[in-house]
Amino acid sequence: MPAETASFGYLIRQPKVIGITLGFGAYNYVFYLLLTWLPSYLSTALHIDLLHSFLYTGVPWLIGTASEWLIGGWMVDRLLERGWNASRVQRAVLIGGTSMGLGIVGAAYSQTATSALIWISISLAGLSAASAVGWSVPSLIGPRGSVGTLAGIQNFSSQVSGIVAPIVTGYLVTARHSFGWAFGVAGIYLSIGISAYIFLLGRLEKIPAQRPHFT
């Protein structure tokens, strides 16, 4: 039998592929926004000196790392071992975790460092858990001979978003003298990504292989 496969053009027209492209792009946008701008946000918006802002920065990332391992990894594996529906479990973590990423909007309205760190920690905890599932999605939905192509599409989207995030953030912070608009844009992108996961990605099941064309 010929291997199940699909061309690049066929894949990028599939709703599921559009769903993971938008969803994972939104995740990486916020990830890189926080990776590059979190110390500056704490320093300029909340008036924490640069030395202490770096110390504060470590807390959300440690929480995110723990969440990725405990929720996105260990918990998902244990639930699947117990016979839970794989698609429901993985979608719950993917959508729920990305939704927690909206905590970045709460950080935009924080008046204290403690409040900001709580919101940012919620955001990173959710996004990190979702990313553990997100990386596995191409192998779950891609035709057997096209998983690598699909992973490349997803990764391209996420990396472009990661490149754009610090640029857009820097422009908005400079133009508006506030992180409110920058975090708001991230929240809008995340909302689009969450909607894409719900309505376009849907169940985590294989995309039908491309039908061969005969001439």
Tab-separated table of C-alpha atoms in Angstrom:
chain	number	residue	atom	x	y	z
A	1	MET	CA	0.000	0.000	0.000
A	2	PRO	CA	1.240	3.543	-0.704
A	3	ALA	CA	2.108	5.546	2.405
A	4	GLU	CA	-0.536	7.965	3.643
A	5	THR	CA	0.719	11.408	2.763
A	6	ALA	CA	-0.384	14.928	1.973
A	7	SER	CA	1.227	17.820	0.148
A	8	PHE	CA	2.065	21.156	1.737
A	9	GLY	CA	-0.699	22.843	-0.262
A	10	TYR	CA	-3.258	20.272	0.871
A	11	LEU	CA	-2.260	20.583	4.524
A	12	ILE	CA	-2.426	24.372	4.764
A	13	ARG	CA	-6.007	24.291	3.468
A	14	GLN	CA	-7.192	21.983	6.253
A	15	PRO	CA	-9.127	23.608	9.126
A	16	LYS	CA	-7.212	21.533	11.691
A	17	VAL	CA	-3.904	22.813	10.372
A	18	ILE	CA	-5.125	26.404	10.411
A	19	GLY	CA	-6.301	25.762	13.983
A	20	ILE	CA	-2.926	24.597	15.280
A	21	THR	CA	-1.129	27.293	13.295
A	22	LEU	CA	-3.111	30.072	14.967
A	23	GLY	CA	-3.241	28.416	18.382
A	24	PHE	CA	0.441	27.589	18.658
A	25	GLY	CA	1.409	30.916	17.140
A	26	ALA	CA	-0.573	32.686	19.856
A	27	TYR	CA	1.156	30.610	22.537
A	28	ASN	CA	4.625	31.469	21.271
A	29	TYR	CA	3.765	35.155	20.862
A	30	VAL	CA	3.030	35.493	24.577
A	31	PHE	CA	5.913	33.194	25.514
A	32	TYR	CA	8.455	35.386	23.721
A	33	LEU	CA	6.810	38.609	24.861
A	34	LEU	CA	7.361	37.540	28.459
A	35	LEU	CA	10.782	36.048	27.755
A	36	THR	CA	12.095	39.306	26.314
A	37	TRP	CA	10.087	42.029	28.088
A	38	LEU	CA	9.176	40.765	31.563
A	39	PRO	CA	12.157	42.326	33.394
A	40	SER	CA	11.582	45.671	31.648
A	41	TYR	CA	7.868	45.529	32.485
A	42	LEU	CA	8.569	44.983	36.168
A	43	SER	CA	11.197	47.725	36.138
A	44	THR	CA	9.388	50.451	34.194
A	45	ALA	CA	5.725	49.768	34.949
A	46	LEU	CA	6.047	48.691	38.584
A	47	HIS	CA	9.235	50.591	39.445
A	48	ILE	CA	11.188	47.582	40.639
A	49	ASP	CA	14.933	48.069	40.306
A	50	LEU	CA	16.565	45.962	37.599
A	51	LEU	CA	18.370	43.629	40.001
A	52	HIS	CA	15.180	42.685	41.836
A	53	SER	CA	13.177	42.524	38.610
A	54	PHE	CA	15.406	39.670	37.478
A	55	LEU	CA	14.770	37.881	40.765
A	56	TYR	CA	11.014	38.374	40.403
A	57	THR	CA	11.201	37.160	36.799
A	58	GLY	CA	12.425	33.741	37.873
A	59	VAL	CA	9.290	32.921	39.864
A	60	PRO	CA	6.797	32.701	36.951
A	61	TRP	CA	9.248	30.691	34.840
A	62	LEU	CA	9.793	28.158	37.622
A	63	ILE	CA	6.030	27.798	37.986
A	64	GLY	CA	5.689	27.412	34.217
A	65	THR	CA	8.355	24.700	34.137
A	66	ALA	CA	6.633	22.778	36.930
A	67	SER	CA	3.253	23.098	35.211
A	68	GLU	CA	4.605	21.812	31.903
A	69	TRP	CA	5.997	18.718	33.561
A	70	LEU	CA	3.221	18.032	36.077
A	71	ILE	CA	0.110	18.940	34.063
A	72	GLY	CA	1.081	18.822	30.399
A	73	GLY	CA	3.219	15.747	30.898
A	74	TRP	CA	2.680	13.602	33.985
A	75	MET	CA	-1.041	14.252	34.562
A	76	VAL	CA	-1.985	13.772	30.896
A	77	ASP	CA	-0.042	10.492	30.732
A	78	ARG	CA	-1.625	9.177	33.929
A	79	LEU	CA	-5.162	10.004	32.758
A	80	LEU	CA	-4.584	8.306	29.410
A	81	GLU	CA	-3.174	5.231	31.170
A	82	ARG	CA	-6.408	5.051	33.184
A	83	GLY	CA	-8.468	4.937	30.011
A	84	TRP	CA	-9.693	8.514	29.762
A	85	ASN	CA	-10.633	9.700	26.290
A	86	ALA	CA	-7.347	10.890	24.763
A	87	SER	CA	-8.823	13.621	22.580
A	88	ARG	CA	-10.860	15.106	25.436
A	89	VAL	CA	-7.971	15.109	27.891
A	90	GLN	CA	-5.506	16.629	25.461
A	91	ARG	CA	-7.979	19.221	24.179
A	92	ALA	CA	-8.880	20.190	27.763
A	93	VAL	CA	-5.237	20.886	28.586
A	94	LEU	CA	-4.590	22.564	25.238
A	95	ILE	CA	-7.602	24.881	25.381
A	96	GLY	CA	-7.682	25.339	29.157
A	97	GLY	CA	-3.968	26.077	29.355
A	98	THR	CA	-4.066	28.558	26.487
A	99	SER	CA	-7.063	30.244	28.130
A	100	MET	CA	-5.046	30.646	31.333
A	101	GLY	CA	-2.549	32.515	29.187
A	102	LEU	CA	-5.036	35.395	29.194
A	103	GLY	CA	-3.704	36.125	32.660
A	104	ILE	CA	-1.326	38.449	30.849
A	105	VAL	CA	-4.246	40.854	30.420
A	106	GLY	CA	-4.713	40.871	34.188
A	107	ALA	CA	-1.052	41.800	34.569
A	108	ALA	CA	-1.653	44.899	32.451
A	109	TYR	CA	-3.952	46.279	35.164
A	110	SER	CA	-1.835	45.253	38.154
A	111	GLN	CA	-0.773	47.981	40.558
A	112	THR	CA	1.655	45.905	42.632
A	113	ALA	CA	4.475	43.501	41.852
A	114	THR	CA	2.751	40.710	43.763
A	115	SER	CA	-0.449	41.030	41.732
A	116	ALA	CA	1.508	41.184	38.469
A	117	LEU	CA	3.516	38.080	39.352
A	118	ILE	CA	0.362	36.143	40.214
A	119	TRP	CA	-1.231	36.967	36.856
A	120	ILE	CA	1.948	36.293	34.900
A	121	SER	CA	2.492	33.022	36.770
A	122	ILE	CA	-1.050	31.929	35.898
A	123	SER	CA	-0.383	32.846	32.285
A	124	LEU	CA	2.898	30.955	32.045
A	125	ALA	CA	1.596	27.948	33.969
A	126	GLY	CA	-1.274	27.526	31.531
A	127	LEU	CA	0.754	28.177	28.388
A	128	SER	CA	3.518	25.812	29.478
A	129	ALA	CA	1.069	22.986	30.167
A	130	ALA	CA	-0.629	23.585	26.818
A	131	SER	CA	2.685	23.595	24.965
A	132	ALA	CA	3.485	20.061	26.108
A	133	VAL	CA	0.340	18.873	24.337
A	134	GLY	CA	0.736	21.321	21.465
A	135	TRP	CA	4.072	19.877	20.400
A	136	SER	CA	2.474	16.439	20.068
A	137	VAL	CA	-0.492	17.565	17.949
A	138	PRO	CA	1.191	17.090	14.524
A	139	SER	CA	1.805	13.412	15.309
A	140	LEU	CA	-1.804	13.036	16.475
A	141	ILE	CA	-3.537	14.608	13.483
A	142	GLY	CA	-1.023	14.425	10.626
A	143	PRO	CA	-1.233	11.766	7.894
A	144	ARG	CA	1.480	9.210	8.612
A	145	GLY	CA	3.736	10.318	5.755
A	146	SER	CA	3.345	14.045	6.429
A	147	VAL	CA	3.847	14.487	10.163
A	148	GLY	CA	7.186	16.213	9.630
A	149	THR	CA	5.679	18.663	7.135
A	150	LEU	CA	2.845	19.456	9.509
A	151	ALA	CA	5.253	19.950	12.426
A	152	GLY	CA	7.248	22.320	10.227
A	153	ILE	CA	4.143	24.372	9.444
A	154	GLN	CA	3.274	24.612	13.136
A	155	ASN	CA	6.833	25.492	14.116
A	156	PHE	CA	7.131	28.114	11.367
A	157	SER	CA	4.014	29.847	12.660
A	158	SER	CA	5.228	29.768	16.246
A	159	GLN	CA	8.692	31.085	15.380
A	160	VAL	CA	7.351	33.934	13.251
A	161	SER	CA	5.096	34.887	16.158
A	162	GLY	CA	8.068	34.675	18.508
A	163	ILE	CA	10.051	37.034	16.269
A	164	VAL	CA	7.192	39.515	15.908
A	165	ALA	CA	6.227	39.604	19.605
A	166	PRO	CA	9.174	41.596	21.021
A	167	ILE	CA	9.139	43.966	18.022
A	168	VAL	CA	5.433	44.781	18.333
A	169	THR	CA	5.723	45.027	22.103
A	170	GLY	CA	8.636	47.445	21.861
A	171	TYR	CA	6.779	49.614	19.369
A	172	LEU	CA	3.583	49.754	21.453
A	173	VAL	CA	5.410	50.426	24.730
A	174	THR	CA	7.380	53.244	23.111
A	175	ALA	CA	4.365	54.741	21.369
A	176	ARG	CA	1.927	54.425	24.287
A	177	HIS	CA	4.343	54.666	27.223
A	178	SER	CA	2.515	51.725	28.745
A	179	PHE	CA	2.418	47.937	28.582
A	180	GLY	CA	-1.399	47.957	28.506
A	181	TRP	CA	-1.703	47.957	24.725
A	182	ALA	CA	1.118	45.431	24.313
A	183	PHE	CA	-0.503	42.973	26.719
A	184	GLY	CA	-3.903	43.695	25.176
A	185	VAL	CA	-2.667	42.720	21.713
A	186	ALA	CA	-1.303	39.497	23.206
A	187	GLY	CA	-4.710	38.841	24.761
A	188	ILE	CA	-6.461	39.364	21.425
A	189	TYR	CA	-4.065	36.980	19.674
A	190	LEU	CA	-4.597	34.403	22.414
A	191	SER	CA	-8.378	34.735	22.050
A	192	ILE	CA	-8.038	34.052	18.325
A	193	GLY	CA	-5.834	31.046	19.082
A	194	ILE	CA	-8.277	29.643	21.645
A	195	SER	CA	-11.154	30.029	19.173
A	196	ALA	CA	-9.054	28.295	16.505
A	197	TYR	CA	-8.425	25.348	18.829
A	198	ILE	CA	-12.123	25.056	19.640
A	199	PHE	CA	-13.715	25.592	16.232
A	200	LEU	CA	-11.028	24.648	13.699
A	201	LEU	CA	-8.825	22.034	15.352
A	202	GLY	CA	-11.721	20.212	16.993
A	203	ARG	CA	-11.138	16.556	17.868
A	204	LEU	CA	-7.552	15.360	17.804
A	205	GLU	CA	-7.942	12.844	15.022
A	206	LYS	CA	-6.103	12.144	11.785
A	207	ILE	CA	-6.536	14.453	8.824
A	208	PRO	CA	-7.629	12.348	5.832
A	209	ALA	CA	-4.752	11.530	3.500
A	210	GLN	CA	-4.698	13.405	0.237
A	211	ARG	CA	-6.381	11.579	-2.582
A	212	PRO	CA	-4.031	10.860	-5.484
A	213	HIS	CA	-4.675	12.717	-8.706
A	214	PHE	CA	-4.835	10.636	-11.842
A	215	THR	CA	-4.227	12.104	-15.281
